[in-house]
Amino acid sequence: MTDIKLIEVKEDILSDNDAAAEKLRAVLKKEKTFMVNLMASPGAGKTSLLLQTLPALKQDLRMAVIEADIDSMVDAEKIAATGIESIQLRTGGFCHLDVSMVKKGLAALDLAALDLIFIENVGNLVCPAEFDTGATIDIMILSVPEGDDKPLKYPLMFSKCRALIVNKTDYLSLSDFNMDLMEERVRKLNPEIEIFKVSCKTGEGIDGWTLWLKKKVTDYLGA
Ligand SMILES: Nc1nc2c(ncn2[C@@H]2O[C@H](COP(=O)(O)OP(=O)(O)O)[C@@H](O)[C@H]2O)c(=O)[nH]1
Ligand SMILES: [Mg+2]
């Protein structure tokens, strides 16, 4: 019987990407540009959160958005309608962004003229958690209709994020979502995580999130 060689490539891909991510973070720091990697399931409210967040920070910070989708321009068009520069990355089937893809988006922007860049990652709670984008911080959204058990099913995503935004709180009265249980499950994975409860429909809770982010960005720019 012929010997068949098995070569593990996943580790290499991830470690190459991790090294590139560290380099990109250093470039962003030098340019004084903060980058947020926003991750969530499809429909959790990533674009809606950006549409609430951009107007709140527009007076104080120079911003741009990199949108990523398997196909279509719809999200970038929604952002552009607010007057904020937006780039659409079409991943053509890839379910996450890696550093090389993010760099293509950044090449189309003038970093020196930007304080804050948001990446709307591909909608998915699995692959984006594995690939460092080079962002300054990772943020995720869990929306109430998705259920309070998601930290149990997608622990890596909940473990790596600096903040969790629980969106669609306007659905709470219609659902069996147990906020305390969800928080307990998340904190077991990630005791330091910041949790914001918002509704992008009513605007409830958006202030707390935008004030926290503004402070993070201004501390970074001043450092
Ligand atoms: N009721 C309710 N609907 C929301 C809320 N946030 C977003 N949506 C709706 O959820 C759908 C998906 O939102 P979108 O921002 O496109 O999600 P994305 O795929 O994560 O970017 C849209 O129809 C939004 O209007 C919310 O807080 N409450
Ligand atoms: Mg979207």
Coordinates of C-alpha atoms and ligand atoms in Angstrom, one line a residue:
M1 CA 0.0 0.0 0.0
T2 CA 1.3 3.4 -0.9
D3 CA 2.0 5.8 1.9
I4 CA -0.2 8.8 1.6
K5 CA 1.2 12.0 3.1
L6 CA -1.2 14.1 5.2
I7 CA -0.2 17.8 5.4
E8 CA -2.0 20.0 7.9
V9 CA -2.4 23.4 6.2
K10 CA -5.0 25.1 8.4
E11 CA -2.5 25.9 11.2
D12 CA -0.1 27.5 8.6
I13 CA -2.8 29.5 7.0
L14 CA -3.9 30.8 10.5
S15 CA -0.4 31.5 11.7
D16 CA 0.5 33.4 8.5
N17 CA -2.7 35.4 8.9
D18 CA -2.0 36.1 12.6
A19 CA 1.5 37.5 11.7
A20 CA 0.0 39.7 9.0
A21 CA -2.7 40.9 11.4
E22 CA -0.1 42.0 14.0
K23 CA 1.8 43.9 11.3
L24 CA -1.4 45.6 10.1
R25 CA -2.3 46.6 13.7
A26 CA 1.1 48.3 14.0
V27 CA 0.5 50.2 10.7
L28 CA -2.9 51.4 11.9
K29 CA -1.4 52.5 15.3
K30 CA 1.2 54.5 13.5
E31 CA -1.4 56.1 11.2
K32 CA -3.6 56.7 14.3
T33 CA -6.5 54.9 12.8
F34 CA -8.7 52.7 15.0
M35 CA -10.4 49.7 13.3
V36 CA -13.4 47.8 14.5
N37 CA -14.2 44.3 13.2
L38 CA -18.0 43.9 13.5
M39 CA -19.2 40.3 13.4
A40 CA -22.6 38.6 13.7
S41 CA -25.0 36.2 12.0
P42 CA -26.8 37.3 8.8
G43 CA -29.6 39.6 9.8
A44 CA -28.5 40.3 13.4
G45 CA -28.2 44.0 12.7
K46 CA -24.7 44.8 11.7
T47 CA -25.6 47.3 9.0
S48 CA -28.4 48.7 11.2
L49 CA -26.0 49.2 14.1
L50 CA -23.6 51.1 11.8
L51 CA -26.5 53.2 10.6
Q52 CA -27.2 54.2 14.2
T53 CA -23.5 54.6 15.2
L54 CA -22.2 56.7 12.3
P55 CA -24.4 59.7 12.9
A56 CA -23.7 59.6 16.6
L57 CA -19.9 59.9 16.0
K58 CA -19.8 61.9 12.8
Q59 CA -19.2 65.2 14.6
D60 CA -16.1 64.0 16.5
L61 CA -14.5 61.3 14.3
R62 CA -13.5 60.9 10.7
M63 CA -14.9 57.5 9.6
A64 CA -15.2 55.0 6.8
V65 CA -16.8 51.6 6.5
I66 CA -15.5 48.4 4.7
E67 CA -18.5 46.2 3.9
A68 CA -17.9 42.5 3.1
D69 CA -20.4 40.2 1.6
I70 CA -20.3 37.0 -0.5
D71 CA -22.2 39.1 -3.1
S72 CA -24.1 42.4 -3.6
M73 CA -23.5 46.0 -2.8
V74 CA -26.6 46.7 -0.8
D75 CA -24.9 47.4 2.6
A76 CA -22.3 49.7 1.1
E77 CA -25.0 51.6 -0.7
K78 CA -26.9 52.1 2.6
I79 CA -23.8 53.4 4.3
A80 CA -22.9 55.7 1.4
A81 CA -26.4 57.2 1.7
T82 CA -25.4 58.6 5.1
G83 CA -22.5 60.5 3.5
I84 CA -19.8 58.2 5.1
E85 CA -17.3 56.7 2.7
S86 CA -17.9 53.0 2.1
I87 CA -16.1 50.3 0.3
Q88 CA -17.7 47.0 -0.7
L89 CA -15.5 43.8 -0.7
R90 CA -17.1 40.9 -2.5
T91 CA -15.7 37.7 -1.1
G92 CA -17.1 35.6 -3.9
G93 CA -18.1 32.7 -1.6
F94 CA -15.6 33.1 1.2
C95 CA -17.4 33.1 4.5
H96 CA -14.9 35.4 6.4
L97 CA -12.4 38.1 5.9
D98 CA -8.7 37.7 6.3
V99 CA -5.9 40.3 6.5
S100 CA -5.1 40.2 2.8
M101 CA -8.8 41.0 1.9
V102 CA -9.0 43.8 4.5
K103 CA -5.8 45.3 3.1
K104 CA -7.4 45.5 -0.3
G105 CA -10.2 47.6 1.3
L106 CA -7.8 49.8 3.2
A107 CA -5.8 50.5 0.0
A108 CA -8.8 52.3 -1.3
L109 CA -9.0 54.6 1.7
D110 CA -6.8 57.4 3.0
L111 CA -5.7 56.2 6.4
A112 CA -4.1 59.5 7.3
A113 CA -7.5 61.2 7.0
L114 CA -9.4 58.6 9.1
D115 CA -9.8 58.1 12.8
L116 CA -12.1 55.1 12.8
I117 CA -12.8 52.4 10.2
F118 CA -15.6 49.8 10.7
I119 CA -15.4 46.4 9.0
E120 CA -18.7 44.7 8.6
N121 CA -17.5 41.1 8.3
V122 CA -19.4 38.4 6.4
G123 CA -22.5 37.3 8.3
N124 CA -21.5 34.1 10.2
L125 CA -20.6 33.2 13.8
V126 CA -18.1 30.5 12.8
C127 CA -15.3 31.4 10.3
P128 CA -14.9 35.1 11.1
A129 CA -14.0 34.1 14.7
E130 CA -11.0 32.2 13.4
F131 CA -9.5 34.8 11.2
D132 CA -7.8 37.9 12.8
T133 CA -8.5 40.9 10.5
G134 CA -5.8 43.1 12.0
A135 CA -8.6 45.2 13.6
T136 CA -7.9 47.1 16.8
I137 CA -10.9 45.5 18.4
D138 CA -13.4 42.7 17.6
I139 CA -17.1 43.4 18.4
M140 CA -20.0 41.1 17.9
I141 CA -23.8 41.3 17.8
L142 CA -26.2 38.7 19.1
S143 CA -29.8 39.5 18.3
V144 CA -32.7 38.4 20.6
P145 CA -34.4 36.2 17.9
E146 CA -31.3 34.1 17.6
G147 CA -31.7 32.8 21.1
D148 CA -29.8 32.8 24.4
D149 CA -28.0 29.5 23.7
K150 CA -25.6 30.9 21.1
P151 CA -22.7 31.4 23.5
L152 CA -22.9 27.6 24.1
K153 CA -22.8 26.9 20.3
Y154 CA -20.3 29.4 19.1
P155 CA -17.9 29.8 22.1
L156 CA -14.9 31.1 20.1
M157 CA -16.7 34.1 18.8
F158 CA -18.0 35.1 22.2
S159 CA -14.5 34.4 23.7
K160 CA -12.6 36.7 21.4
C161 CA -14.8 39.8 21.3
R162 CA -14.1 42.9 23.4
A163 CA -17.8 43.8 23.4
L164 CA -21.1 42.1 22.8
I165 CA -24.1 44.1 21.5
V166 CA -27.4 42.4 22.2
N167 CA -29.6 43.8 19.5
K168 CA -33.4 43.7 18.9
T169 CA -34.3 44.2 22.5
D170 CA -37.6 45.4 21.2
Y171 CA -38.4 41.6 20.6
L172 CA -37.7 40.7 24.3
S173 CA -41.4 40.7 25.3
L174 CA -42.3 38.4 22.4
S175 CA -39.5 35.9 23.1
D176 CA -38.3 33.4 25.6
F177 CA -34.8 34.9 25.5
N178 CA -33.3 34.8 29.0
M179 CA -30.9 37.8 29.2
D180 CA -29.5 36.8 32.6
L181 CA -28.7 33.2 31.4
M182 CA -27.2 34.5 28.2
E183 CA -24.9 36.9 30.2
E184 CA -23.9 34.2 32.6
R185 CA -23.0 31.9 29.6
V186 CA -21.0 34.7 27.9
R187 CA -19.1 35.8 31.1
K188 CA -18.1 32.2 31.7
L189 CA -16.2 32.3 28.4
N190 CA -15.1 35.9 28.6
P191 CA -15.3 37.6 32.0
E192 CA -14.0 41.0 30.7
I193 CA -16.5 41.5 27.9
E194 CA -18.6 44.7 27.7
I195 CA -22.2 44.0 27.1
F196 CA -24.6 46.6 25.6
K197 CA -28.3 46.0 25.1
V198 CA -29.7 47.9 22.2
S199 CA -32.5 48.2 19.7
C200 CA -31.5 49.6 16.4
K201 CA -35.2 50.0 15.7
T202 CA -36.1 52.2 18.6
G203 CA -32.6 53.6 19.3
E204 CA -32.7 52.4 22.9
G205 CA -29.2 51.7 24.4
I206 CA -27.3 53.1 21.4
D207 CA -25.9 56.0 23.5
G208 CA -24.1 53.7 25.9
W209 CA -22.4 51.9 23.1
T210 CA -21.4 54.9 21.1
L211 CA -20.0 56.7 24.2
W212 CA -18.0 53.6 25.1
L213 CA -16.6 53.3 21.6
K214 CA -15.8 57.1 21.4
K215 CA -13.8 56.9 24.6
K216 CA -11.9 53.8 23.3
V217 CA -11.0 55.6 20.1
T218 CA -10.1 58.9 21.7
D219 CA -7.8 57.1 24.2
Y220 CA -6.1 55.3 21.4
L221 CA -5.7 58.4 19.3
G222 CA -4.3 60.3 22.3
A223 CA -1.9 57.5 23.3
Ligands
LIG1 N1 -37.2 44.9 15.3 C1 -36.0 45.1 15.0 N2 -35.5 44.9 13.8 C2 -34.2 45.2 13.6 C3 -33.3 45.7 14.6 N3 -32.1 45.8 14.1 C4 -32.2 45.4 12.8 N4 -33.4 45.0 12.5 C5 -33.9 44.5 11.2 O1 -33.3 43.3 11.0 C6 -33.0 43.1 9.6 C7 -31.6 42.8 9.3 O2 -30.8 43.9 9.7 P1 -29.4 44.2 9.1 O3 -28.9 45.4 9.7 O4 -29.5 44.2 7.6 O5 -28.6 42.9 9.5 P2 -27.1 42.4 9.0 O6 -27.4 41.4 8.0 O7 -26.5 41.9 10.3 O8 -26.3 43.6 8.5 C8 -33.5 44.4 8.9 O9 -34.8 44.2 8.4 C9 -33.5 45.4 10.0 O10 -34.4 46.5 9.8 C10 -33.9 45.9 15.9 O11 -33.2 46.3 16.8 N5 -35.2 45.6 16.1
MG2 MG -25.4 43.9 6.7

